[in-house]
PDB file of C-alpha atoms in Angstrom:
ATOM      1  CA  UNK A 100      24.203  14.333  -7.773  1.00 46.00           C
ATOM      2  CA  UNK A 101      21.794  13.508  -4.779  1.00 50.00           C
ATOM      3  CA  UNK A 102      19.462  10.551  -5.228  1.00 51.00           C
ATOM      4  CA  UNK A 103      15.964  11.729  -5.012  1.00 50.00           C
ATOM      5  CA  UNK A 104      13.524   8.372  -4.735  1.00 51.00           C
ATOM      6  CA  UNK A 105      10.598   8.185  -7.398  1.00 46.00           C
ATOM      7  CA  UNK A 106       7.453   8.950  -6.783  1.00 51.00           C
ATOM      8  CA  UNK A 107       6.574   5.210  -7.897  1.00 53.00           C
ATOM      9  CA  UNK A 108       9.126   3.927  -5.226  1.00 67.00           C
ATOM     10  CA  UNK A 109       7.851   6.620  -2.752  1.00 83.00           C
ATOM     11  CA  UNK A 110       4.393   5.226  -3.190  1.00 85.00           C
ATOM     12  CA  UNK A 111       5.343   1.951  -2.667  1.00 86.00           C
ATOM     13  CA  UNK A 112       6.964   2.247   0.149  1.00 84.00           C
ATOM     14  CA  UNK A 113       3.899   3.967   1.925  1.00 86.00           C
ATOM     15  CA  UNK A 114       1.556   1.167   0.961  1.00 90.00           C
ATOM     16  CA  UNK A 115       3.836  -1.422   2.345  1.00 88.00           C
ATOM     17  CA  UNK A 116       4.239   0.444   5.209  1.00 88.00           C
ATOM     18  CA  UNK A 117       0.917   0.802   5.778  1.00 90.00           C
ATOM     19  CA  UNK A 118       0.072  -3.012   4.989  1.00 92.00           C
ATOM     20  CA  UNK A 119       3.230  -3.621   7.942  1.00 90.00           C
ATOM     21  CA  UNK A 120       1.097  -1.691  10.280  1.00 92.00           C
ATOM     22  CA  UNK A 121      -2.240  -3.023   9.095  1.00 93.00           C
ATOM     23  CA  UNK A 122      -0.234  -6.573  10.020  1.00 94.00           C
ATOM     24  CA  UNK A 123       1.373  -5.802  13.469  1.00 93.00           C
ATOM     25  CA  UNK A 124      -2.609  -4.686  14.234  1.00 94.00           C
ATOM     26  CA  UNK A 125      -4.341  -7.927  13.431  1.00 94.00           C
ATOM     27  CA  UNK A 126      -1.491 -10.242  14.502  1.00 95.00           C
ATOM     28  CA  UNK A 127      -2.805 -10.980  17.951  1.00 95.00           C
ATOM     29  CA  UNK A 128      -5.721 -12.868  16.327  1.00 93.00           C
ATOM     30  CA  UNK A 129      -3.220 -15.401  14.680  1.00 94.00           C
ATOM     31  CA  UNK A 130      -4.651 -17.680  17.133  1.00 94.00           C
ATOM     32  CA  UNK A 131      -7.553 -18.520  15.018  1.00 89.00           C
ATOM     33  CA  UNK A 132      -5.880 -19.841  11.903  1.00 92.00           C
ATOM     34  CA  UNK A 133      -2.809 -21.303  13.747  1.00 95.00           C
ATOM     35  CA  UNK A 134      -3.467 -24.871  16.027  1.00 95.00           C
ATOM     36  CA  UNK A 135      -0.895 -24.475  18.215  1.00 96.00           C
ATOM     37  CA  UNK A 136      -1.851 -20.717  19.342  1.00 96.00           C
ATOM     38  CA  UNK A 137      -5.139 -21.375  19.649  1.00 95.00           C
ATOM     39  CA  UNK A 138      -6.366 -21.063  23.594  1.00 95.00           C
ATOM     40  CA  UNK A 139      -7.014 -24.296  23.604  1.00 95.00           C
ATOM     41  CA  UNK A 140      -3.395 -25.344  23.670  1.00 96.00           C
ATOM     42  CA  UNK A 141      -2.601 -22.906  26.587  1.00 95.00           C
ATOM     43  CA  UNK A 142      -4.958 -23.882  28.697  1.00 94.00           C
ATOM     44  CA  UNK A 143      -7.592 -21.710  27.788  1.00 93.00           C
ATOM     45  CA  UNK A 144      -5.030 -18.916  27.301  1.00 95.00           C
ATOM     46  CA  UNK A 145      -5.275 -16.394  24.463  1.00 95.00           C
ATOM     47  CA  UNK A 146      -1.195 -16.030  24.572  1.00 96.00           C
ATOM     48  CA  UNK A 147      -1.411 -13.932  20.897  1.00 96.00           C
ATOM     49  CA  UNK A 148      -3.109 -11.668  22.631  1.00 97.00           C
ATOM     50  CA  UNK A 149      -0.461 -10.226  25.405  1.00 97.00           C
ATOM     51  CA  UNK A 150       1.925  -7.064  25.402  1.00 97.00           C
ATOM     52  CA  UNK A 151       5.249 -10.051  24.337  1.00 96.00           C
ATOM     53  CA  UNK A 152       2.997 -10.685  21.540  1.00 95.00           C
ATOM     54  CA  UNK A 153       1.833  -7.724  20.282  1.00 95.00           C
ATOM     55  CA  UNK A 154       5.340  -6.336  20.824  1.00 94.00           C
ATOM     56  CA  UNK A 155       7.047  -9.318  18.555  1.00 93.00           C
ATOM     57  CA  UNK A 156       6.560  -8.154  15.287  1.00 90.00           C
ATOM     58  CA  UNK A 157       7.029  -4.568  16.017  1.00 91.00           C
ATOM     59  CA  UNK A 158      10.328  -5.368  17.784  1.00 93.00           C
ATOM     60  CA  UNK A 159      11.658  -7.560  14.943  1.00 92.00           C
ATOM     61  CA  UNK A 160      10.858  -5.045  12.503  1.00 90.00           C
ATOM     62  CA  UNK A 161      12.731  -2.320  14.061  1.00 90.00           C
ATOM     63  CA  UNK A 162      15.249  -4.384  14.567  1.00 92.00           C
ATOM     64  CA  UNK A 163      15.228  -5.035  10.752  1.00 90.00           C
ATOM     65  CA  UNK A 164      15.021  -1.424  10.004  1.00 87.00           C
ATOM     66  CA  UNK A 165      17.988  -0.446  12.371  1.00 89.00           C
ATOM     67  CA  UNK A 166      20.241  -3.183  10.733  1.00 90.00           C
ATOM     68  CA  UNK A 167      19.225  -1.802   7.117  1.00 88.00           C
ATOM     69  CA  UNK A 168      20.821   1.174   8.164  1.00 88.00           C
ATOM     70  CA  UNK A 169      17.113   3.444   8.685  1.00 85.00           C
ATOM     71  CA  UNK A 170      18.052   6.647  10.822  1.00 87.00           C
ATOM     72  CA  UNK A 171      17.617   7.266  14.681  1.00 89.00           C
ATOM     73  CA  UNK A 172      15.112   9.755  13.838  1.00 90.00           C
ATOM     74  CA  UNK A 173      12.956   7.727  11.860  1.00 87.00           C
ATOM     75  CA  UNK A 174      13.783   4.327  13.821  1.00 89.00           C
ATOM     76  CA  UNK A 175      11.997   6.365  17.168  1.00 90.00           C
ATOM     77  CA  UNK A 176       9.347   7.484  14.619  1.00 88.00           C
ATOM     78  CA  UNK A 177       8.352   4.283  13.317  1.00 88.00           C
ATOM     79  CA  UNK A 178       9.039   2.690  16.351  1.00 89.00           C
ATOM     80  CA  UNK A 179       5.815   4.525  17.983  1.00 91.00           C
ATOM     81  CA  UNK A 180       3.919   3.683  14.464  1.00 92.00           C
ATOM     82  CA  UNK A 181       4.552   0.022  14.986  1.00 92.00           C
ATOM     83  CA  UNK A 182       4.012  -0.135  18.900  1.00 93.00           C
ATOM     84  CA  UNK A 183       0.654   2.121  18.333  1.00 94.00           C
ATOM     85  CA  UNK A 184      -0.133  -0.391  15.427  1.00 94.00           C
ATOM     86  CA  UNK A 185       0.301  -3.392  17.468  1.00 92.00           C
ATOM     87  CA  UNK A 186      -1.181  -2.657  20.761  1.00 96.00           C
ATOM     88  CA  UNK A 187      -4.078  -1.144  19.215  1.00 95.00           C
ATOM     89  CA  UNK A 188      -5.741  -4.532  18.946  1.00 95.00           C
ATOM     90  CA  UNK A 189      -5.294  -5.010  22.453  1.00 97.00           C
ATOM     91  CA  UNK A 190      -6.906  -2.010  23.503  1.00 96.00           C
ATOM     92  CA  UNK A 191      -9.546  -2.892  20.980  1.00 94.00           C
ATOM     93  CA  UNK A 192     -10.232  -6.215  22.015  1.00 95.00           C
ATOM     94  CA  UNK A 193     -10.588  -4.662  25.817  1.00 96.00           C
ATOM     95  CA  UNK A 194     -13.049  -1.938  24.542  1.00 95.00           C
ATOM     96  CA  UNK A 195     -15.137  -4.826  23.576  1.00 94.00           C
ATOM     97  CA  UNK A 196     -15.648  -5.788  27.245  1.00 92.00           C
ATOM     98  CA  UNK A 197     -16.117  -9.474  26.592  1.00 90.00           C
ATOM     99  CA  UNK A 198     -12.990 -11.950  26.327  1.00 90.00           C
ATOM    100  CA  UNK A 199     -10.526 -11.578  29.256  1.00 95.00           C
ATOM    101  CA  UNK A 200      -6.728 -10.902  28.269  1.00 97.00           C
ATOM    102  CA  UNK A 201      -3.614 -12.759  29.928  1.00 97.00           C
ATOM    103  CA  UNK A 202      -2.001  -9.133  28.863  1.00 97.00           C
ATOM    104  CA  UNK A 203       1.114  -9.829  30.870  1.00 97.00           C
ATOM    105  CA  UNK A 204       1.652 -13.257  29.941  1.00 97.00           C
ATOM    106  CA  UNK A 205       4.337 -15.223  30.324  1.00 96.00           C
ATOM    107  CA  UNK A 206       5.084 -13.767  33.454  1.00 97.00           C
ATOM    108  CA  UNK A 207       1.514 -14.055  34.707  1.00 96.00           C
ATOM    109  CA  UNK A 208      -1.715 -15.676  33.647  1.00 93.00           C
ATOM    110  CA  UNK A 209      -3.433 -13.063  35.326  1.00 97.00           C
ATOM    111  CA  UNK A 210      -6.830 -12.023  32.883  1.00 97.00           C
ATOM    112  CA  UNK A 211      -7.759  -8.609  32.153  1.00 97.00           C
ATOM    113  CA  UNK A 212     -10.745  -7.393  31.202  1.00 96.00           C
ATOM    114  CA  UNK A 213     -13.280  -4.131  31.598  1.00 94.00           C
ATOM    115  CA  UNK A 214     -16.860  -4.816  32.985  1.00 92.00           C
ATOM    116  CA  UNK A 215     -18.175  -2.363  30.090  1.00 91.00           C
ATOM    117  CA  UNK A 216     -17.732  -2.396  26.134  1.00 92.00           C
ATOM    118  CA  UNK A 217     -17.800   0.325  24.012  1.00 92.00           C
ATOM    119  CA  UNK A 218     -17.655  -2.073  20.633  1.00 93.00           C
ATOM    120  CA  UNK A 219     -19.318  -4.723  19.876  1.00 92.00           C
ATOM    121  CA  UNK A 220     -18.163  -8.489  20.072  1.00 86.00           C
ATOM    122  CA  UNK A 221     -17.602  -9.829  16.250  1.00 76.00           C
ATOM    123  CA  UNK A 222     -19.625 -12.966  17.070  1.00 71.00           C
ATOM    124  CA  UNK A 223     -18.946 -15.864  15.420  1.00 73.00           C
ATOM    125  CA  UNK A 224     -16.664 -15.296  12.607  1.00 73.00           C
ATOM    126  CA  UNK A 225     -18.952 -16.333   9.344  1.00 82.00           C
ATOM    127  CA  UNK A 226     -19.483 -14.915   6.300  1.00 84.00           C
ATOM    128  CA  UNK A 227     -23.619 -15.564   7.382  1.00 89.00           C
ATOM    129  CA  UNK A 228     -23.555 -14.515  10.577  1.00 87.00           C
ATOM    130  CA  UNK A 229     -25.828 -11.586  10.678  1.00 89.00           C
ATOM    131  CA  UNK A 230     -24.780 -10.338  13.944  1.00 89.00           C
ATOM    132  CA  UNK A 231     -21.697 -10.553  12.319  1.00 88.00           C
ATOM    133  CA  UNK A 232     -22.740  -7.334  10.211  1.00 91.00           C
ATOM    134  CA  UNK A 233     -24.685  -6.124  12.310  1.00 92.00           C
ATOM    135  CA  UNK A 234     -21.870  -5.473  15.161  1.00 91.00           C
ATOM    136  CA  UNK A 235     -19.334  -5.062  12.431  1.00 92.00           C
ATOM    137  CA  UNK A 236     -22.104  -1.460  11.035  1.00 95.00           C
ATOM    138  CA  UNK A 237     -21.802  -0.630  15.283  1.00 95.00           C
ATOM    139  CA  UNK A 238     -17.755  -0.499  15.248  1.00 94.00           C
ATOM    140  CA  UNK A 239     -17.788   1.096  11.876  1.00 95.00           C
ATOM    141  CA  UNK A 240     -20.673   3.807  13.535  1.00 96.00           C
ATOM    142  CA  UNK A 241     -17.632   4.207  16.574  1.00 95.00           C
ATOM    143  CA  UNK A 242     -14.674   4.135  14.640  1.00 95.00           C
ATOM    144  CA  UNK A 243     -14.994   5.724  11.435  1.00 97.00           C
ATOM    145  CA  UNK A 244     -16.053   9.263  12.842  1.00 97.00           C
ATOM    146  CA  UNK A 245     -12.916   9.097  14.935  1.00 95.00           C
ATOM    147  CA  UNK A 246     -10.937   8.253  12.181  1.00 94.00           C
ATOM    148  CA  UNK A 247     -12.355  11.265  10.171  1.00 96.00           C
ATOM    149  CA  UNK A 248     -11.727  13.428  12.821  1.00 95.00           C
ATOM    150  CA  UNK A 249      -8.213  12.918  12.755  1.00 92.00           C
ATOM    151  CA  UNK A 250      -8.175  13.641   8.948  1.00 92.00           C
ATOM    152  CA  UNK A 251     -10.530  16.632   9.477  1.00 94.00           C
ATOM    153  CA  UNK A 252      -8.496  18.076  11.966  1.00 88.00           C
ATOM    154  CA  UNK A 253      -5.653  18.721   9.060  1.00 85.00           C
ATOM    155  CA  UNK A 254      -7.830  19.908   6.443  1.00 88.00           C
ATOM    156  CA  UNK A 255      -7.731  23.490   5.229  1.00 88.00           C
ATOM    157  CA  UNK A 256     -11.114  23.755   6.181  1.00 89.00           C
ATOM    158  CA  UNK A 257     -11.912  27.211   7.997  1.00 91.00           C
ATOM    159  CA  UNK A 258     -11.269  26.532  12.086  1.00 90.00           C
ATOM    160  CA  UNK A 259     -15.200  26.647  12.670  1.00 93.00           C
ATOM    161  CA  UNK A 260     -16.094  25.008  10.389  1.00 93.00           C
ATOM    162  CA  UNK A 261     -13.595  22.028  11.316  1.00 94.00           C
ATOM    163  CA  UNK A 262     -15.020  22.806  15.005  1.00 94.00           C
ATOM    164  CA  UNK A 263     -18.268  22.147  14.143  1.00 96.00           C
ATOM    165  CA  UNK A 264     -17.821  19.035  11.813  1.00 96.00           C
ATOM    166  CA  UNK A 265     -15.714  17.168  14.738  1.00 96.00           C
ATOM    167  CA  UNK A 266     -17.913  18.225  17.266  1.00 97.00           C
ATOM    168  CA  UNK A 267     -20.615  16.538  15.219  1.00 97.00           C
ATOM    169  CA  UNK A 268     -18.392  12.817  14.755  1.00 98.00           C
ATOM    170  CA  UNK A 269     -17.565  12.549  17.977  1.00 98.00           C
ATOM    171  CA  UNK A 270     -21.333  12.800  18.612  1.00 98.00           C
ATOM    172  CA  UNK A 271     -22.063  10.197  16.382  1.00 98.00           C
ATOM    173  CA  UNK A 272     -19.194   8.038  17.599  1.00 97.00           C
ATOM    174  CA  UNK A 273     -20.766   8.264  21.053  1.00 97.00           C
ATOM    175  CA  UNK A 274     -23.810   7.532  19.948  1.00 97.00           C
ATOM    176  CA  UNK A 275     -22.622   4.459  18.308  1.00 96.00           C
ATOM    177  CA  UNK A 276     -21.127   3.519  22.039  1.00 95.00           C
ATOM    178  CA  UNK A 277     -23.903   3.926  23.713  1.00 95.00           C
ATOM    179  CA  UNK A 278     -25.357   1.509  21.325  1.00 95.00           C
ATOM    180  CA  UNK A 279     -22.820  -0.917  21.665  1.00 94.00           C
ATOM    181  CA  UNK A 280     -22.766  -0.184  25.752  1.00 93.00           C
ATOM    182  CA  UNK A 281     -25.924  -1.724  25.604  1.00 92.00           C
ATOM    183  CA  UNK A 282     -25.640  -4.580  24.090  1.00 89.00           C
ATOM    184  CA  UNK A 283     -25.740  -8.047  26.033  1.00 84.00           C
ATOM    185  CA  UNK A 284     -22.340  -9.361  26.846  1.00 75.00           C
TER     186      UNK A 284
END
């Protein structure tokens, strides 16, 4: 008799999954809760925030996966899930156009960093910071249509009519840019 997992195991599985990826995305900004990652222990250096970094905790959970005895196929598939997951916040953090990156770090200090942004900087991390909110409605207004057209693109929605609803995200998205292009950095 074949095993066939539960849909209660099944389910589980995708919401840790997706918490793992949610993790590997926001790991680079570890440097704000832990002292001795924070830049100013590397000279100024935001070291969470290079490829090694962002590459650690997809790399060590592959590496988990592979020894649990997870398939090829599904090793290369997560893989790019992970990777995706954890550079994301890199490419993020460079759409915001504000803090320079030592991406390449530890083999170079050299910064990166785009003379534009297309999202806004989070300001000042508080809970009453209303620029806090107010940037964090901007990257919501840039995101979020994206994100829907992705989901939209799948639906069973007649062609278009899916045509015509992306069409009309990506506008807003851009709009939201623009907005965010023109705020001061």
């Amino acid at each position: 008799m074949a095993y066939v997992a539960s849909p209660i195991s099944t389910k589980l599985m995708r919401v840790l999954w997706g918490g793992g990826l949610i993790i590997a995305a926001v790991l680079p900004d570890l440097d704000y809760v832990v002292p001795w990652l924070h830049p100013s222990a590397h000279d100024g250096l935001r070291i969470t925030h290079s490829l090694l970094f962002a590459a650690l905790l997809p790399t060590l959970t592959l590496l988990g996966l592979k020894f649990a005895g997870v398939g090829r196929r599904m090793l290369k598939r997560s893989g790019l899930l992970l990777v995706l997951a954890g550079f994301s916040h890199l490419g993020m953090d460079l759409l915001v156009g504000v803090t320079a990156l030592p991406l390449l770090w530890p083999a170079s200090d050299r910064l990166f960093r785009l003379p534009f942004g297309l999202l806004p900087s989070a300001g000042k991390l508080s809970w009453v910071n209303f620029y806090f909110y107010y940037n964090l409605l901007i990257e919501l207004g840039v995101l979020l249509p994206l994100i829907a057209c992705i989901f939209i693109r799948k639906s069973s929605l007649a062609a278009q009519a899916r045509w015509v609803l992306i069409v009309s995200l990506l506008l807003v998205s851009a709009g939201f840019m623009h907005w965010a292009y023109g705020l001061s950095r």
